[in-house]
mmCIF file of C-alpha atoms in Angstrom:
data_model
loop_
_atom_site.group_PDB
_atom_site.id
_atom_site.type_symbol
_atom_site.label_atom_id
_atom_site.label_comp_id
_atom_site.label_asym_id
_atom_site.label_seq_id
_atom_site.Cartn_x
_atom_site.Cartn_y
_atom_site.Cartn_z
ATOM 1 C CA LEU A 1 0.147 -0.125 -0.100
ATOM 2 C CA ILE A 2 2.711 2.208 0.986
ATOM 3 C CA ASP A 3 4.524 1.530 -2.458
ATOM 4 C CA ALA A 4 1.254 2.115 -4.212
ATOM 5 C CA GLU A 5 1.018 5.518 -2.428
ATOM 6 C CA VAL A 6 -2.318 4.578 -0.850
ATOM 7 C CA PRO A 7 -3.477 6.855 2.438
ATOM 8 C CA LEU A 8 -3.052 4.731 5.775
ATOM 9 C CA TRP A 9 -5.334 4.862 8.418
ATOM 10 C CA GLY A 10 -3.772 3.096 11.349
ATOM 11 C CA ARG A 11 -4.916 0.560 14.295
ATOM 12 C CA THR A 12 -5.001 3.918 16.705
ATOM 13 C CA ARG A 13 -8.688 4.953 16.376
ATOM 14 C CA SER A 14 -10.376 7.093 18.437
ATOM 15 C CA GLU A 15 -14.029 7.063 19.379
ATOM 16 C CA VAL A 16 -16.573 8.716 18.030
ATOM 17 C CA LEU A 17 -19.787 9.665 20.080
ATOM 18 C CA VAL A 18 -23.080 9.297 18.409
ATOM 19 C CA TRP A 19 -26.233 11.254 19.270
ATOM 20 C CA LEU A 20 -29.127 10.524 17.390
ATOM 21 C CA ALA A 21 -32.899 12.072 17.780
ATOM 22 C CA ILE A 22 -35.726 9.945 16.156
ATOM 23 C CA GLU A 23 -39.319 11.244 15.739
ATOM 24 C CA ASP A 24 -41.245 7.728 14.423
ATOM 25 C CA ARG A 25 -44.839 8.946 14.328
ATOM 26 C CA GLU A 26 -45.655 10.144 17.408
ATOM 27 C CA ALA A 27 -43.089 8.786 19.440
ATOM 28 C CA ARG A 28 -39.857 11.352 19.522
ATOM 29 C CA TYR A 29 -36.505 10.475 21.392
ATOM 30 C CA LEU A 30 -32.548 9.775 21.983
ATOM 31 C CA LEU A 31 -31.218 6.436 21.046
ATOM 32 C CA ALA A 32 -29.621 5.750 24.471
ATOM 33 C CA ALA A 33 -26.853 2.943 25.186
ATOM 34 C CA ASN A 34 -28.324 -0.320 26.050
ATOM 35 C CA ALA A 35 -32.221 1.097 24.913
ATOM 36 C CA SER A 36 -32.534 -0.512 21.424
ATOM 37 C CA ALA A 37 -30.766 -4.353 20.806
ATOM 38 C CA GLU A 38 -31.429 -3.361 16.853
ATOM 39 C CA LEU A 39 -30.650 -0.143 16.442
ATOM 40 C CA GLU A 40 -27.475 -0.881 18.506
ATOM 41 C CA SER A 41 -26.767 -4.221 16.969
ATOM 42 C CA HIS A 42 -26.387 -2.675 13.298
ATOM 43 C CA LEU A 43 -24.529 0.443 14.682
ATOM 44 C CA ALA A 44 -22.130 -2.211 16.119
ATOM 45 C CA GLU A 45 -22.341 -4.390 12.573
ATOM 46 C CA GLN A 46 -21.301 -0.892 10.603
ATOM 47 C CA SER A 47 -19.028 -0.018 13.264
ATOM 48 C CA ALA A 48 -17.114 -3.215 12.474
ATOM 49 C CA ARG A 49 -17.105 -2.719 9.029
ATOM 50 C CA ARG A 50 -15.799 0.606 8.693
ATOM 51 C CA GLY A 51 -13.679 0.223 11.294
ATOM 52 C CA LEU A 52 -14.650 3.057 13.209
ATOM 53 C CA PRO A 53 -15.130 2.704 17.038
ATOM 54 C CA LEU A 54 -18.699 4.285 18.070
ATOM 55 C CA ILE A 55 -20.539 4.745 21.295
ATOM 56 C CA LEU A 56 -24.447 5.693 22.032
ATOM 57 C CA PRO A 57 -23.962 8.137 24.947
ATOM 58 C CA LEU A 58 -25.719 6.885 28.527
ATOM 59 C CA ILE A 59 -28.669 9.335 28.396
ATOM 60 C CA ASP A 60 -28.585 9.261 32.159
ATOM 61 C CA LEU A 61 -29.489 12.271 34.590
ATOM 62 C CA GLU A 62 -26.009 14.004 33.978
ATOM 63 C CA ASP A 63 -26.706 13.824 29.979
ATOM 64 C CA GLN A 64 -30.144 15.165 30.485
ATOM 65 C CA MET A 65 -29.263 18.326 32.477
ATOM 66 C CA LYS A 66 -26.746 19.571 29.858
ATOM 67 C CA LEU A 67 -28.597 17.874 26.559
ATOM 68 C CA GLY A 68 -32.555 17.630 25.466
ATOM 69 C CA PHE A 69 -33.908 16.171 22.390
ATOM 70 C CA ALA A 70 -34.660 19.964 21.225
ATOM 71 C CA ASP A 71 -30.763 20.190 21.265
ATOM 72 C CA VAL A 72 -29.753 17.370 19.248
ATOM 73 C CA TRP A 73 -32.828 17.679 16.870
ATOM 74 C CA GLY A 74 -31.976 21.701 16.376
ATOM 75 C CA ASP A 75 -28.065 20.318 16.174
ATOM 76 C CA PHE A 76 -26.857 23.430 18.677
ATOM 77 C CA ARG A 77 -23.284 22.001 18.519
ATOM 78 C CA GLN A 78 -21.845 24.349 21.246
ATOM 79 C CA ASN A 79 -24.605 22.562 23.812
ATOM 80 C CA ILE A 80 -23.566 18.850 22.299
ATOM 81 C CA MET A 81 -19.692 19.484 22.754
ATOM 82 C CA ASN A 82 -20.116 20.430 25.970
ATOM 83 C CA ALA A 83 -22.754 17.485 26.931
ATOM 84 C CA SER A 84 -20.193 15.286 25.191
ATOM 85 C CA GLN A 85 -16.942 16.046 27.015
ATOM 86 C CA ARG A 86 -17.871 13.444 29.476
ATOM 87 C CA TYR A 87 -17.210 11.042 26.970
ATOM 88 C CA GLY A 88 -13.641 12.283 26.090
ATOM 89 C CA VAL A 89 -14.154 12.014 22.458
ATOM 90 C CA ASP A 90 -12.849 14.376 19.686
ATOM 91 C CA ALA A 91 -15.377 13.239 17.255
ATOM 92 C CA VAL A 92 -19.362 13.592 17.535
ATOM 93 C CA LEU A 93 -21.719 12.189 14.778
ATOM 94 C CA VAL A 94 -25.448 13.882 15.188
ATOM 95 C CA GLY A 95 -27.938 12.402 13.590
ATOM 96 C CA ARG A 96 -32.100 13.650 13.255
ATOM 97 C CA LEU A 97 -34.009 10.465 11.697
ATOM 98 C CA ILE A 98 -37.686 11.216 10.625
ATOM 99 C CA ARG A 99 -40.390 8.917 9.894
ATOM 100 C CA THR A 100 -42.458 10.703 6.780
ATOM 101 C CA PRO A 101 -46.367 10.086 6.129
ATOM 102 C CA GLU A 102 -45.026 7.915 3.100
ATOM 103 C CA GLY A 103 -43.183 5.652 5.205
ATOM 104 C CA LEU A 104 -39.898 6.856 4.284
ATOM 105 C CA TRP A 105 -37.047 7.624 6.536
ATOM 106 C CA GLN A 106 -35.298 11.101 6.064
ATOM 107 C CA ALA A 107 -32.013 11.921 8.230
ATOM 108 C CA ARG A 108 -29.701 14.595 8.417
ATOM 109 C CA TRP A 109 -26.203 14.217 9.526
ATOM 110 C CA SER A 110 -23.477 16.268 10.904
ATOM 111 C CA LEU A 111 -20.093 15.218 12.403
ATOM 112 C CA HIS A 112 -17.925 17.720 14.403
ATOM 113 C CA GLN A 113 -14.467 17.279 15.041
ATOM 114 C CA THR A 114 -12.536 19.188 17.621
ATOM 115 C CA ALA A 115 -8.825 20.261 16.032
ATOM 116 C CA GLY A 116 -6.686 22.370 18.465
ATOM 117 C CA VAL A 117 -9.380 24.999 20.138
ATOM 118 C CA ALA A 118 -11.537 25.170 17.136
ATOM 119 C CA THR A 119 -14.560 22.695 16.176
ATOM 120 C CA GLU A 120 -14.704 21.155 12.421
ATOM 121 C CA SER A 121 -18.342 20.319 10.995
ATOM 122 C CA GLU A 122 -19.701 18.575 7.916
ATOM 123 C CA TYR A 123 -23.009 17.852 7.051
ATOM 124 C CA TRP A 124 -24.801 15.322 4.473
ATOM 125 C CA ASN A 125 -28.568 14.412 4.058
ATOM 126 C CA SER A 126 -30.638 11.226 2.982
ATOM 127 C CA ASP A 127 -33.845 9.997 2.228
ATOM 128 C CA ILE A 128 -33.878 6.102 2.674
ATOM 129 C CA ASN A 129 -36.608 3.206 2.555
ATOM 130 C CA SER A 130 -35.154 1.705 6.275
ATOM 131 C CA GLN A 131 -34.498 3.352 8.875
ATOM 132 C CA LEU A 132 -31.244 0.717 9.439
ATOM 133 C CA GLU A 133 -29.515 1.841 5.937
ATOM 134 C CA ALA A 134 -30.160 5.699 7.133
ATOM 135 C CA LEU A 135 -28.131 4.468 10.005
ATOM 136 C CA THR A 136 -25.652 2.877 7.473
ATOM 137 C CA LEU A 137 -25.398 5.916 5.367
ATOM 138 C CA GLY A 138 -24.599 8.209 8.649
ATOM 139 C CA VAL A 139 -21.865 5.705 9.643
ATOM 140 C CA ASP A 140 -20.434 5.518 6.003
ATOM 141 C CA GLY A 141 -20.534 9.656 5.933
ATOM 142 C CA ALA A 142 -18.521 9.977 9.553
ATOM 143 C CA ALA A 143 -16.013 7.228 8.531
ATOM 144 C CA ASP A 144 -15.245 9.029 5.374
ATOM 145 C CA TYR A 145 -14.732 12.270 6.657
ATOM 146 C CA VAL A 146 -13.074 11.330 9.970
ATOM 147 C CA SER A 147 -10.545 9.229 7.897
ATOM 148 C CA GLN A 148 -10.019 11.990 5.592
ATOM 149 C CA ARG A 149 -8.457 13.684 8.565
ATOM 150 C CA TYR A 150 -6.064 10.906 10.276
ATOM 151 C CA ALA A 151 -5.384 8.709 7.036
ATOM 152 C CA GLN A 152 -1.671 9.143 5.730
ATOM 153 C CA LEU A 153 0.386 8.722 2.789
ATOM 154 C CA PHE A 154 3.686 7.545 4.074
ATOM 155 C CA SER A 155 6.486 7.534 1.464
ATOM 156 C CA ALA A 156 8.399 4.641 0.834
ATOM 157 C CA THR A 157 11.483 6.434 0.895
ATOM 158 C CA SER A 158 11.184 9.390 3.311
ATOM 159 C CA ALA A 159 11.920 8.474 6.428
ATOM 160 C CA ASP A 160 12.597 10.536 9.743
ATOM 161 C CA SER A 161 14.049 10.213 13.394
ATOM 162 C CA ILE A 162 12.469 12.240 16.135
ATOM 163 C CA LEU A 163 13.557 12.259 19.933
ATOM 164 C CA LEU A 164 10.013 11.726 22.043
ATOM 165 C CA THR A 165 9.999 12.183 25.992
ATOM 166 C CA VAL A 166 7.225 10.412 28.004
ATOM 167 C CA THR A 167 6.708 11.306 31.337
ATOM 168 C CA GLY A 168 4.696 9.864 34.009
ATOM 169 C CA VAL A 169 6.673 6.507 33.441
ATOM 170 C CA GLU A 170 6.794 5.402 37.090
ATOM 171 C CA ASP A 171 7.145 1.553 37.019
ATOM 172 C CA LEU A 172 8.242 -1.136 34.977
ATOM 173 C CA GLY A 173 4.306 -1.568 33.769
ATOM 174 C CA GLY A 174 4.173 1.793 32.124
ATOM 175 C CA TYR A 175 7.822 1.707 30.974
ATOM 176 C CA ALA A 176 6.074 -1.623 29.166
ATOM 177 C CA ARG A 177 2.743 -0.059 28.134
ATOM 178 C CA ALA A 178 4.824 3.429 26.502
ATOM 179 C CA LEU A 179 7.296 0.994 24.296
ATOM 180 C CA LYS A 180 4.209 -1.252 22.966
ATOM 181 C CA TYR A 181 2.009 1.671 22.150
ATOM 182 C CA LEU A 182 4.563 3.664 20.621
ATOM 183 C CA GLU A 183 5.332 0.377 18.324
ATOM 184 C CA SER A 184 1.666 -0.066 17.274
ATOM 185 C CA LEU A 185 1.956 3.121 15.385
ATOM 186 C CA ASP A 186 1.496 2.629 11.564
ATOM 187 C CA ILE A 187 3.995 5.454 11.334
ATOM 188 C CA VAL A 188 6.626 4.301 13.539
ATOM 189 C CA THR A 189 8.858 1.851 11.792
ATOM 190 C CA ASN A 190 11.747 1.422 15.383
ATOM 191 C CA VAL A 191 11.474 2.281 18.656
ATOM 192 C CA GLU A 192 14.936 2.596 20.830
ATOM 193 C CA VAL A 193 15.526 3.851 24.050
ATOM 194 C CA THR A 194 17.638 6.526 24.831
ATOM 195 C CA LYS A 195 17.811 7.463 28.429
ATOM 196 C CA VAL A 196 15.756 6.510 31.366
ATOM 197 C CA PHE A 197 15.036 8.516 34.115
ATOM 198 C CA ALA A 198 13.383 8.773 37.464
ATOM 199 C CA ASP A 199 9.730 9.098 35.692
ATOM 200 C CA LYS A 200 10.455 9.471 32.060
ATOM 201 C CA VAL A 201 11.777 7.670 28.846
ATOM 202 C CA LEU A 202 13.579 9.511 26.207
ATOM 203 C CA PHE A 203 12.252 7.607 22.978
ATOM 204 C CA MET A 204 14.409 7.388 19.662
ATOM 205 C CA LEU A 205 11.661 7.266 16.942
ATOM 206 C CA ALA A 206 12.175 5.964 13.009
ATOM 207 C CA ILE A 207 9.217 7.257 11.427
ATOM 208 C CA ARG A 208 7.930 7.336 8.117
ATOM 209 C CA GLY A 209 6.263 10.372 7.289
ATOM 210 C CA ASP A 210 7.137 13.842 9.586
ATOM 211 C CA THR A 211 6.362 15.388 12.921
ATOM 212 C CA ALA A 212 2.947 16.606 12.244
ATOM 213 C CA GLY A 213 1.764 12.850 11.021
ATOM 214 C CA LEU A 214 3.289 11.467 14.089
ATOM 215 C CA GLU A 215 1.179 13.944 16.656
ATOM 216 C CA ARG A 216 -2.039 13.351 14.643
ATOM 217 C CA ALA A 217 -1.290 9.444 15.278
ATOM 218 C CA VAL A 218 -0.671 10.062 18.900
ATOM 219 C CA SER A 219 -3.793 12.492 18.892
ATOM 220 C CA GLN A 220 -5.901 9.253 18.831
ATOM 221 C CA GLY A 221 -4.586 6.734 21.638
ATOM 222 C CA HIS A 222 -4.482 7.583 25.533
#
């Protein structure tokens, strides 16, 4: 894939929180985790198909105090992003699904991704026969936009070396986790330990790409 100059999106991927407001004839509700086995199972299948980790909100008392159905239905971005902070995500997928009198499902989707102090947003719509198909189109759109941000074009010939200090490494287990994590990044081709201090480790990383690419890769993990 590198030789063919195909962008790669590595194994480390951030979770995307899904706020979904549904109007089905007389019923209006927000989809919560463990609330609908059919819808949640379908989202899990599409998540696996596209390699996009998805989570649903709890819609517990804390969520209800910060966000209501009208906020999600109207896609009030600031309220949604504030309520999403507890879940520790960088991307939020917001969907509004309504069943028409003719039985079609109209869906409006938006994806909000944090980029530093700013928030970038993308929007798309669909009219489809099935509620599950509408969810599929939402996941597909989100996966396309997220991958555009994180997939990187690596060069088979370009390489760089970077010194990276990892702090808070207080025991052998922490050392092993830091080393394993760095080795798992697709942009990293080799990891060497340069120096060990009391609570931090200095690593020399060989990477394909540049520092900005490494920062994007690291930002997706914890």
